[in-house]
mmCIF file of C-alpha atoms in Angstrom:
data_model
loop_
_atom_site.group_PDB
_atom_site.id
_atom_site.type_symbol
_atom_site.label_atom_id
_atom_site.label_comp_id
_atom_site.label_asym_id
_atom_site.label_seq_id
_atom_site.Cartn_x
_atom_site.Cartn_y
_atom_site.Cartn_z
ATOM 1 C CA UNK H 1 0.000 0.000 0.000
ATOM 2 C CA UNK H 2 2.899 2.416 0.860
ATOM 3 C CA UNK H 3 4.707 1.744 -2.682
ATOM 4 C CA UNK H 4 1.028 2.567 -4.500
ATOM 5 C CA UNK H 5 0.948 5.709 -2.852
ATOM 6 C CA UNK H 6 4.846 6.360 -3.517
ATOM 7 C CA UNK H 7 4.098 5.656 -6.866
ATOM 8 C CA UNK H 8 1.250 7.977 -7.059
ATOM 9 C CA UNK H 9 2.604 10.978 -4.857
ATOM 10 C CA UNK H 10 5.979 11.393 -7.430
ATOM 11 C CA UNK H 11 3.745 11.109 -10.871
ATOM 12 C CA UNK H 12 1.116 13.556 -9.146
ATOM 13 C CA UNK H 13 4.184 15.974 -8.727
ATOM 14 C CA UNK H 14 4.952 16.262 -12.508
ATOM 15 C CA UNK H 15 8.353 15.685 -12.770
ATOM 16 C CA UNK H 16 9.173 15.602 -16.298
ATOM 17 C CA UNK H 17 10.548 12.380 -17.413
ATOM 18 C CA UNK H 18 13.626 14.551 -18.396
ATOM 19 C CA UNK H 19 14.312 14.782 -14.841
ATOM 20 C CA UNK H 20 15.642 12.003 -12.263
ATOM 21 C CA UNK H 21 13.547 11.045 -9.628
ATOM 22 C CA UNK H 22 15.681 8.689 -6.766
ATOM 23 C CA UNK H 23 13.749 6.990 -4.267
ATOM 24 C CA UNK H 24 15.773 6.349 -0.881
ATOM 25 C CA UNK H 25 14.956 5.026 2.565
ATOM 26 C CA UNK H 26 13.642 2.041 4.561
ATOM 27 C CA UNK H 27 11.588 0.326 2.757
ATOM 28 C CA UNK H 28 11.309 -2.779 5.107
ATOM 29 C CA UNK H 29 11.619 -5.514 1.966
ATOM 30 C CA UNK H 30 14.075 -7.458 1.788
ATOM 31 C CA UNK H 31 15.886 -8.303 -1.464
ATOM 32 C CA UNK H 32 17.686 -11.062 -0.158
ATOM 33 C CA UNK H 33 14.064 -12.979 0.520
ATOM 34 C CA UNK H 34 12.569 -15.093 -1.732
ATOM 35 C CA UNK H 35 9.474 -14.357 -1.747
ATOM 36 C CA UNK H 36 8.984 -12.048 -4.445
ATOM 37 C CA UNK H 37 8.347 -8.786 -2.621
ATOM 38 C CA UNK H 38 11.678 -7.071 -3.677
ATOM 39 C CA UNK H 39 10.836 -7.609 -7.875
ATOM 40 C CA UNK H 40 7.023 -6.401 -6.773
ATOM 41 C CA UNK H 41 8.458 -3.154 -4.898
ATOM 42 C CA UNK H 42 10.699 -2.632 -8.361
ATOM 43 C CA UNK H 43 7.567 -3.137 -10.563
ATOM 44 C CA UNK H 44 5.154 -1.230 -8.856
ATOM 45 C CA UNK H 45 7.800 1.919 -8.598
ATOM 46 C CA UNK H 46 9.058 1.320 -11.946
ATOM 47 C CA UNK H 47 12.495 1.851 -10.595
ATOM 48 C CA UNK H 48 15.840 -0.101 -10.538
ATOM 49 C CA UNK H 49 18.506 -0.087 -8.126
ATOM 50 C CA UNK H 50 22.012 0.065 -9.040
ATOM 51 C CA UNK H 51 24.408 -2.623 -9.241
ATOM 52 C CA UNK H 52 26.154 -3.381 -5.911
ATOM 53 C CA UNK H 53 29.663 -2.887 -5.031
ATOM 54 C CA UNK H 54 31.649 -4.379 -2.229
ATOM 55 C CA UNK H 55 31.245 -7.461 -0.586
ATOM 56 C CA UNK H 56 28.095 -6.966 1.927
ATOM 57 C CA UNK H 57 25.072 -7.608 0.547
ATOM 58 C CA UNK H 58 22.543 -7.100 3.460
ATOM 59 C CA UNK H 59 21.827 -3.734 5.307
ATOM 60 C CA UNK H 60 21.250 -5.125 9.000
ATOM 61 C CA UNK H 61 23.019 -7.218 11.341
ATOM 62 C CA UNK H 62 20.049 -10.073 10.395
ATOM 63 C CA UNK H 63 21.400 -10.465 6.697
ATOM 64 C CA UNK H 64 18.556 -8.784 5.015
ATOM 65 C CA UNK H 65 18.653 -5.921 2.797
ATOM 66 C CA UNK H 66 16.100 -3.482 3.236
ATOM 67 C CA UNK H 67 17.545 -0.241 2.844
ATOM 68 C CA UNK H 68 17.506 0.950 -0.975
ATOM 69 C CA UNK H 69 18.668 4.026 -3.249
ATOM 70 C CA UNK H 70 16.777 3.524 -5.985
ATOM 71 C CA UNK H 71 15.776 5.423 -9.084
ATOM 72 C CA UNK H 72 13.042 5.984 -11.517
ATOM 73 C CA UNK H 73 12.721 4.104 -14.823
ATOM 74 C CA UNK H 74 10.346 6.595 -16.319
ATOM 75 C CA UNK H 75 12.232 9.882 -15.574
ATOM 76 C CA UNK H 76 16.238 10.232 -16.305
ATOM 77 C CA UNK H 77 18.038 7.155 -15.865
ATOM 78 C CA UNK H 78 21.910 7.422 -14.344
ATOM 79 C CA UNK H 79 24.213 6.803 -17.028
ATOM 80 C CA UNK H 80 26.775 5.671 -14.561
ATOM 81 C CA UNK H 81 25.397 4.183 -10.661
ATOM 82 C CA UNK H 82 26.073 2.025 -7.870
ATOM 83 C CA UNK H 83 25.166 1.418 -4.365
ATOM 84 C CA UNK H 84 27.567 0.510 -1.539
ATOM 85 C CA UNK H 85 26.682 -0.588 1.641
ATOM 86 C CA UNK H 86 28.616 0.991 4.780
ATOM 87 C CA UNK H 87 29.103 0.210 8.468
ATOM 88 C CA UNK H 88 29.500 3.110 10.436
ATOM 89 C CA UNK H 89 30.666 2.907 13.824
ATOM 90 C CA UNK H 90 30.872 4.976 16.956
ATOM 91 C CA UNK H 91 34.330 5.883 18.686
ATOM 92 C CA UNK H 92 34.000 2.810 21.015
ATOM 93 C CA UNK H 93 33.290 0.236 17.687
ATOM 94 C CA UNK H 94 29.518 -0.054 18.071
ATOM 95 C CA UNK H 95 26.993 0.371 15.640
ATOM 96 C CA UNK H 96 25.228 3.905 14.722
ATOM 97 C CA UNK H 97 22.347 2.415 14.051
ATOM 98 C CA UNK H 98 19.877 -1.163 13.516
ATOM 99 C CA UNK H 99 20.707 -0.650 9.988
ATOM 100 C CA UNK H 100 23.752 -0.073 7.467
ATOM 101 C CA UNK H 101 24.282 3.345 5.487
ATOM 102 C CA UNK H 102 23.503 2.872 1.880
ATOM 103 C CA UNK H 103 25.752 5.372 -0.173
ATOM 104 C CA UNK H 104 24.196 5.698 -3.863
ATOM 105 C CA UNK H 105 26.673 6.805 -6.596
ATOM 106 C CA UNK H 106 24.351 8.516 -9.451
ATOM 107 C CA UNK H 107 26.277 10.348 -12.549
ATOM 108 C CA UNK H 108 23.528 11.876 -15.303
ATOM 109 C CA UNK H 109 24.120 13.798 -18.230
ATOM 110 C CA UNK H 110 22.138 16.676 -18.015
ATOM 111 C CA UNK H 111 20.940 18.515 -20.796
ATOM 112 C CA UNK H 112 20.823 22.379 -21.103
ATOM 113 C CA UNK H 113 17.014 22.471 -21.038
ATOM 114 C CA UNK H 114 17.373 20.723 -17.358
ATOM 115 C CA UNK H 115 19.346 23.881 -15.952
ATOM 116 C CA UNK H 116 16.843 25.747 -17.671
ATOM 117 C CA UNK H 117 13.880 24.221 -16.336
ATOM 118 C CA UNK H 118 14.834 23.539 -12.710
ATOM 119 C CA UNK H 119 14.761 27.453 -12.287
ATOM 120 C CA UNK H 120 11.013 27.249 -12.267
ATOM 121 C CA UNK H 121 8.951 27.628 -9.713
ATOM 122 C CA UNK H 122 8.796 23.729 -7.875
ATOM 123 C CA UNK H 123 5.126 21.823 -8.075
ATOM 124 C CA UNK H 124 3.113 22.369 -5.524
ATOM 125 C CA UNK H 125 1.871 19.002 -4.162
ATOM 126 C CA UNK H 126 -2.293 19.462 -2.790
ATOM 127 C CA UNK H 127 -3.151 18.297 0.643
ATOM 128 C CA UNK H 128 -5.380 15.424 -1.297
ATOM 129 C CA UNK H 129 -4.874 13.448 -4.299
ATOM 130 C CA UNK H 130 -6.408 10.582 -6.043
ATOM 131 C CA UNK H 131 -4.951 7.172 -4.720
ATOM 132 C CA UNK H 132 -5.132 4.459 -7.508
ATOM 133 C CA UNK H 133 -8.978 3.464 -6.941
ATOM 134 C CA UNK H 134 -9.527 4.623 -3.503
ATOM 135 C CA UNK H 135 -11.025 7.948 -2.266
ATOM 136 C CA UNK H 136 -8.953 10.645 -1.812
ATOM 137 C CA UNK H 137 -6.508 10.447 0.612
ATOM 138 C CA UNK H 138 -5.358 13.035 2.765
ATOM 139 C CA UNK H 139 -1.444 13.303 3.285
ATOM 140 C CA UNK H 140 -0.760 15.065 6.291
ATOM 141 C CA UNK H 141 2.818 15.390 6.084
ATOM 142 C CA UNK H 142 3.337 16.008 2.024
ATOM 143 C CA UNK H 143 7.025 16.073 0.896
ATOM 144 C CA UNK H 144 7.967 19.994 1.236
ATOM 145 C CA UNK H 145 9.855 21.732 -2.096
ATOM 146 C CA UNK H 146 12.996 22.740 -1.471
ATOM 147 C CA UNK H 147 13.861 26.785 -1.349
ATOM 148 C CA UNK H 148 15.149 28.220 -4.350
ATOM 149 C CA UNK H 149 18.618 29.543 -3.993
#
């Protein structure tokens, strides 16, 4: 249900697909599971997540990988990216956190009309907006726009 409403919140925002759009955060699947949930979370986003380098391939101390930097198949698309997973650790050796850092590496060539259009005023997002075939939906904390410098 959150990944439908993901979904919906960045195409209600109008990004044009000359844009990228990168998802990050929690997302509490794992890709190391089986059961199908990770290639579900990819389709319903339309996203992919780039390859992995190093050697850890889980982002918790349980050997599951549910922290992502994704991005969007249907805006921009990285012509060079990679994730990395990192283990951050406080001055006495513990862990920072229940989870591993997940750095994202994203290089896009951007074309003039990008610099161009990313001086314009940002979208604003409505407190309500249609959720796939439910009633509206109120989102009570939407995702701000950043200032303009």
């Amino acid at each position: 249900w959150q990944l439908l409403i993901m979904d919906q919140v960045i195409k209600h925002r109008g990004i044009p697909d000359s844009e990228p759009v990168l998802m990050a955060g929690d997302f509490n699947i794992d890709r190391n599971s089986s059961n199908g949930e990770y290639d579900r979370m990819l389709s319903t986003l339309n996203a992919s997540q780039p390859p992995i380098q190093g050697l850890r391939y889980w982002t918790n101390p349980k050997g599951q990988w549910l922290d992502y930097v994704l991005y969007s198949n249907a805006h921009a698309r990285p012509n060079t990216s990679w994730n990395t997973v990192l283990h951050p650790r406080d001055g006495n050796g513990g862990d920072l956190s229940d989870h591993y850092a997940v750095l994202g590496s994203f290089i896009f060539l951007i074309s003039e009309n990008l610099a161009v259009d990313s001086s314009k005023e940002p979208v604003k997002i409505p407190a309500k907006i249609p959720i796939a075939n439910e009633p509206l939906e109120t989102i009570k904390h939407p995702i701000p726009n950043p200032p303009l410098e």
